[in-house]
Coordinates of C-alpha atoms in Angstrom, one line a residue:
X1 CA -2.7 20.3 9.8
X2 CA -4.1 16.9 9.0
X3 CA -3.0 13.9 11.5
X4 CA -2.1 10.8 9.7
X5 CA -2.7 7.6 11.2
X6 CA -0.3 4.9 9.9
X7 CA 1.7 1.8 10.1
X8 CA 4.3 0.8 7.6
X9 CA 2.4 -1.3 5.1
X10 CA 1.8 -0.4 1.6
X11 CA -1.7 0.7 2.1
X12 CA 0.3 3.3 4.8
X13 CA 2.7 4.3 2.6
X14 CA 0.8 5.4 0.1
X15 CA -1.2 8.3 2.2
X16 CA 2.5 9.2 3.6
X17 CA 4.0 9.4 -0.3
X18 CA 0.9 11.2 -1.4
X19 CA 0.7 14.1 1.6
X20 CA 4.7 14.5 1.0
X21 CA 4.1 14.8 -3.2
X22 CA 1.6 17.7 -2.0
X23 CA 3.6 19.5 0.3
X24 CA 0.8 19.1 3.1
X25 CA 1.7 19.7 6.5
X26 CA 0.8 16.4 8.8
X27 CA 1.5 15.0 12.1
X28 CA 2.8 11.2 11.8
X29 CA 0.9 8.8 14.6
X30 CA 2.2 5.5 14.4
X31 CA -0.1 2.6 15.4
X32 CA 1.7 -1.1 16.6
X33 CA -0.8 -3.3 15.1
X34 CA 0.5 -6.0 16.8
X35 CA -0.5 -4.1 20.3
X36 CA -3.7 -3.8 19.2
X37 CA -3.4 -0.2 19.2
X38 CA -5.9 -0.2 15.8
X39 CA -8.7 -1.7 17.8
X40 CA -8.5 1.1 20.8
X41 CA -11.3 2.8 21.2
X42 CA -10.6 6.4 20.2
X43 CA -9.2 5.4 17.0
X44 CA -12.5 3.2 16.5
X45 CA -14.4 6.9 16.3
X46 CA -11.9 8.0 13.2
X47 CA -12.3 4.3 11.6
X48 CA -14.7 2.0 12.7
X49 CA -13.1 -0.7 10.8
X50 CA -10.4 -0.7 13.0
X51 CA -7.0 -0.8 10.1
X52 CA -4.9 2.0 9.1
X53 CA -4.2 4.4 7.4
X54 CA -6.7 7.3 8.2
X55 CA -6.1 10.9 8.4
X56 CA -8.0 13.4 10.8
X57 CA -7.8 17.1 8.4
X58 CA -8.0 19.6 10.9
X59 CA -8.5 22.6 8.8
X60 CA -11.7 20.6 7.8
X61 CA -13.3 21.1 11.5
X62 CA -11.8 17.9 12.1
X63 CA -13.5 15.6 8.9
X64 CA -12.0 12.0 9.2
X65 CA -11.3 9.5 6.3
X66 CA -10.4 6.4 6.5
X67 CA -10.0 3.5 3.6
X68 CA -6.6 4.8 1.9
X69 CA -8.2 4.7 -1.7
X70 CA -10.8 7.4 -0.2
X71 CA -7.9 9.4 1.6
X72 CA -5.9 9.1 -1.6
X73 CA -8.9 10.8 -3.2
X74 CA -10.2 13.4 -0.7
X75 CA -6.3 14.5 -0.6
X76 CA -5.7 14.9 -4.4
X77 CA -9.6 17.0 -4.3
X78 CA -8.4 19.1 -1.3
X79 CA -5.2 20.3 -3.3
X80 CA -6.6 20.1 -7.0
X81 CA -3.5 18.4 -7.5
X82 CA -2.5 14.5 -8.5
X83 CA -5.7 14.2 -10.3
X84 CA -7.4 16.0 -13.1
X85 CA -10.7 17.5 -12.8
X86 CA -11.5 16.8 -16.6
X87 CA -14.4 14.3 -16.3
X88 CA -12.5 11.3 -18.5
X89 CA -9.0 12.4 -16.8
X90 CA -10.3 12.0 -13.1
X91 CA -12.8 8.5 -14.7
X92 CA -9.0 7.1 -15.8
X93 CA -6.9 8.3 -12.4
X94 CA -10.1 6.2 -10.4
X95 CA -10.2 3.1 -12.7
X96 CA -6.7 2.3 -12.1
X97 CA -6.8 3.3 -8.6
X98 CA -9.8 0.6 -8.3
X99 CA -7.8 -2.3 -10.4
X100 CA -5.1 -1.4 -7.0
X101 CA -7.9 -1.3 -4.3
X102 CA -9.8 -4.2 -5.7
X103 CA -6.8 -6.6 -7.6
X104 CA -3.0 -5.7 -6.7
X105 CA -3.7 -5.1 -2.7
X106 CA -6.3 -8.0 -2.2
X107 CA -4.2 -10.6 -4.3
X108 CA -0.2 -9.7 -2.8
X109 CA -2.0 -9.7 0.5
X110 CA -3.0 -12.9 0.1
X111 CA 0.0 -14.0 -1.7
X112 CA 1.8 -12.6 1.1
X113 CA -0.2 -14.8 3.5
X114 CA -0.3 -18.3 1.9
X115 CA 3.5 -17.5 0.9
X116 CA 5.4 -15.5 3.9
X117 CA 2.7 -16.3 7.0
X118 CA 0.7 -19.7 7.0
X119 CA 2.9 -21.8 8.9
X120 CA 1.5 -24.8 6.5
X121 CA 2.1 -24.4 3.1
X122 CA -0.7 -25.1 0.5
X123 CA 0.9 -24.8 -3.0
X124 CA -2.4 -25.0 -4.8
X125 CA -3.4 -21.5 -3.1
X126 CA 0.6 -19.6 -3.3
X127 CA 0.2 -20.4 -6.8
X128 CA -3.3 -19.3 -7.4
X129 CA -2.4 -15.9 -5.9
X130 CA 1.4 -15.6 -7.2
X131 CA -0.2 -16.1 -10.6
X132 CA -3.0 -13.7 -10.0
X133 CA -0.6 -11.1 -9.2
X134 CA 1.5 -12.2 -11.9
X135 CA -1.0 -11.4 -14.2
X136 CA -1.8 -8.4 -12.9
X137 CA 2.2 -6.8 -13.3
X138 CA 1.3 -8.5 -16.8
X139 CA -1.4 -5.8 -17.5
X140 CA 0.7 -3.2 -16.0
X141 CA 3.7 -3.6 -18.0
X142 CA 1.2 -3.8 -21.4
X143 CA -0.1 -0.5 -19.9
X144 CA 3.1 0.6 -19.5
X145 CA 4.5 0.0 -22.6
X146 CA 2.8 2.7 -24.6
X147 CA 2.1 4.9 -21.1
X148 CA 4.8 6.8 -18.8
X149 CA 2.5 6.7 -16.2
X150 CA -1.3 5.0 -15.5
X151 CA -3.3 7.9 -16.3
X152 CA -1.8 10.4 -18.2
X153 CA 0.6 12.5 -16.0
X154 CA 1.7 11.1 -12.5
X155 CA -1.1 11.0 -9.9
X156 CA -2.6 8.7 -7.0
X157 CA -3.1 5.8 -9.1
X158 CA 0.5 5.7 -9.7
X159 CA 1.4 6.1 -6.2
X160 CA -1.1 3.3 -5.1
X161 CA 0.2 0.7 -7.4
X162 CA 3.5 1.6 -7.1
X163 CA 3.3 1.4 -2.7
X164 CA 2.3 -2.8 -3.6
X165 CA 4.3 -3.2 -6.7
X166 CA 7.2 -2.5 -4.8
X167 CA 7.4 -5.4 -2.8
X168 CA 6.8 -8.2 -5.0
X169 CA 9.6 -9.9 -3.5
X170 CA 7.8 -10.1 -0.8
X171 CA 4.9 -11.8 -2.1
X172 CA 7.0 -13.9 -4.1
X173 CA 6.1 -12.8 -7.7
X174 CA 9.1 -11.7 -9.8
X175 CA 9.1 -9.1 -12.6
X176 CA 12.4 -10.1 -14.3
X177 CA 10.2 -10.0 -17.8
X178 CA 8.2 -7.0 -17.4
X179 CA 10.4 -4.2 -18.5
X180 CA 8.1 -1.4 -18.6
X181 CA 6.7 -2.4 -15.1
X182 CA 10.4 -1.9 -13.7
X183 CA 11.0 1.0 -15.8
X184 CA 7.9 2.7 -14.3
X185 CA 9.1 1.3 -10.7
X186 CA 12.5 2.9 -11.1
X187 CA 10.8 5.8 -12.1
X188 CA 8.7 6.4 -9.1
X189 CA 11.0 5.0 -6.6
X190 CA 13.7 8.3 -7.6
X191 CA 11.1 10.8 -6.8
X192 CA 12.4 12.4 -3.5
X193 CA 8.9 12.4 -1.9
X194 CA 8.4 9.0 -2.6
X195 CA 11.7 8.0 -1.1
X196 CA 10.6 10.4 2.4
X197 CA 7.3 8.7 1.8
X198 CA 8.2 4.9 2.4
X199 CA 9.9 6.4 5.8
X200 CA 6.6 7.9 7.6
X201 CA 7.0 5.8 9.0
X202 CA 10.4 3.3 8.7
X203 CA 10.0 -0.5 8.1
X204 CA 11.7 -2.5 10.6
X205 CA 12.6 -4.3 7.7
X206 CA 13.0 -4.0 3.8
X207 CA 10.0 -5.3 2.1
X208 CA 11.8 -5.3 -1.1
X209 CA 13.5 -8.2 -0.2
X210 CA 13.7 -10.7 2.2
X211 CA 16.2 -13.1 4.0
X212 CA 17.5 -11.1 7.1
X213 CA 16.5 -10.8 10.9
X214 CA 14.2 -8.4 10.5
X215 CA 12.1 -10.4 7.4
X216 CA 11.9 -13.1 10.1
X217 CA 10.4 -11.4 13.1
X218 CA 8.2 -9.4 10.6
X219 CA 6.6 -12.7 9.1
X220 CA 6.7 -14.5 12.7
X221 CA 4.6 -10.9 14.0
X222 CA 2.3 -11.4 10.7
X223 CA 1.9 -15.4 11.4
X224 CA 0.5 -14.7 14.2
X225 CA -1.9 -12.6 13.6
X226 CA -3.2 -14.6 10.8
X227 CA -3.3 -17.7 12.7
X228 CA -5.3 -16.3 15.2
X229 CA -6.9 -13.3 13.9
X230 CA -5.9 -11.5 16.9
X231 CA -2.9 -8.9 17.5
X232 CA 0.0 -10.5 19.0
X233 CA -0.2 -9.2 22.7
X234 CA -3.8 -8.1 22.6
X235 CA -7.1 -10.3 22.3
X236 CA -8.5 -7.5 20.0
X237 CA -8.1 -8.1 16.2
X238 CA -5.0 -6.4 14.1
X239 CA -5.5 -4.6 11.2

């Protein structure tokens, strides 16, 4: 049984849609980052960096992973499955994993901040980081094109890109001209575990789109946190 610390964020999501593509049992332990809870001390000794996701494999003796690029990883090696063992197959499953970890996370989160949470808007920095990730979809979609999926057959690059990709409403970028991008989206987004996925856990709120109650006490929750660089009720830092 593996125990999956989570929130639901895209970097949750994508350990949740990768242990339902694999069939692995888990036990769902939902942190409220705005409580803090990330920053308690027993969930300090499964990640010292104090942000989710992380998982806790029991049939391991225990072994904890934390960074969801790693867990992505040590799950597909576990179950030999969602990555090829090939040398080059497994070398082109991690590169695009990496262009998520290091370009479409870092840049939609910051989008995501200078657009949804700064409570003063800077338009020289949304449009830096809209038109980063802009041109990031743009090298997806040329991927795409001549590709079904990132790296040969479906695996955890596609499910880490996809967890972001799919709320680029939220950061504000549009993909209205990037066919094979939304092709691949629609793709993904129909695959029963991926729909169970994006529920362990729920959003309060729809991060493919914005506009109602629960967008507004989201981003007001987020604001906060950036502002200070503490958890909302809790002078410890959220994830």
């Amino acid at each position: 049984m593996i125990d999956l610390y989570t929130a639901a964020t895209p970097n949750g999501h994508k350990v949740s849609i990768a242990l339902e593509e694999l069939g692995l049992p888990y036990t769902l332990k939902v942190l409220n980052l705005s409580e803090g809870e990330q920053r308690h001390p027993d969930y300090l000794k499964i990640n010292p960096n104090g942000r989710i996701p992380a998982i806790v494999d029991h049939e391991a003796g225990g072994f904890s992973v934390f960074e969801s690029g790693a867990v992505l990883i040590y799950l597909a090696e576990k179950t030999g499955r969602l990555m090829p063992t090939d040398v080059q197959g497994r070398s082109r499953v991690l590169q695009w994993l990496m262009f998520q970890m290091g370009g479409i996370g870092p840049m939609m989160g910051q989008a995501n901040v200078f657009f949804r949470y700064f409570p003063e808007k800077i338009p020289a920095a949304i449009d830096r980081y809209q038109g980063e990730c802009k041109r990031l979809f743009r090298v997806l979609d040329g991927h795409l094109e001549h590709h079904e999926y990132l790296a040969g057959d479906y695996s955890i690059a596609d499910i880490a890109n996809w967890a972001w990709v799919r709320t680029h409403r939220w950061s504000g970028v549009d993909m209205d001209d990037l066919p094979h991008l939304k092709r691949w989206r629609n793709a993904i987004r129909a695959r029963p575990a991926v729909q169970r996925g994006i529920t362990q856990p729920a959003s309060t709120m729809d991060l493919e789109r914005d506009g109602d109650d629960g967008a507004k006490r989201f981003a007001e929750d987020a604001r906060r946190i950036v502002e200070t660089g503490q958890s909302v009720h809790s002078s410890k830092g959220a994830a």
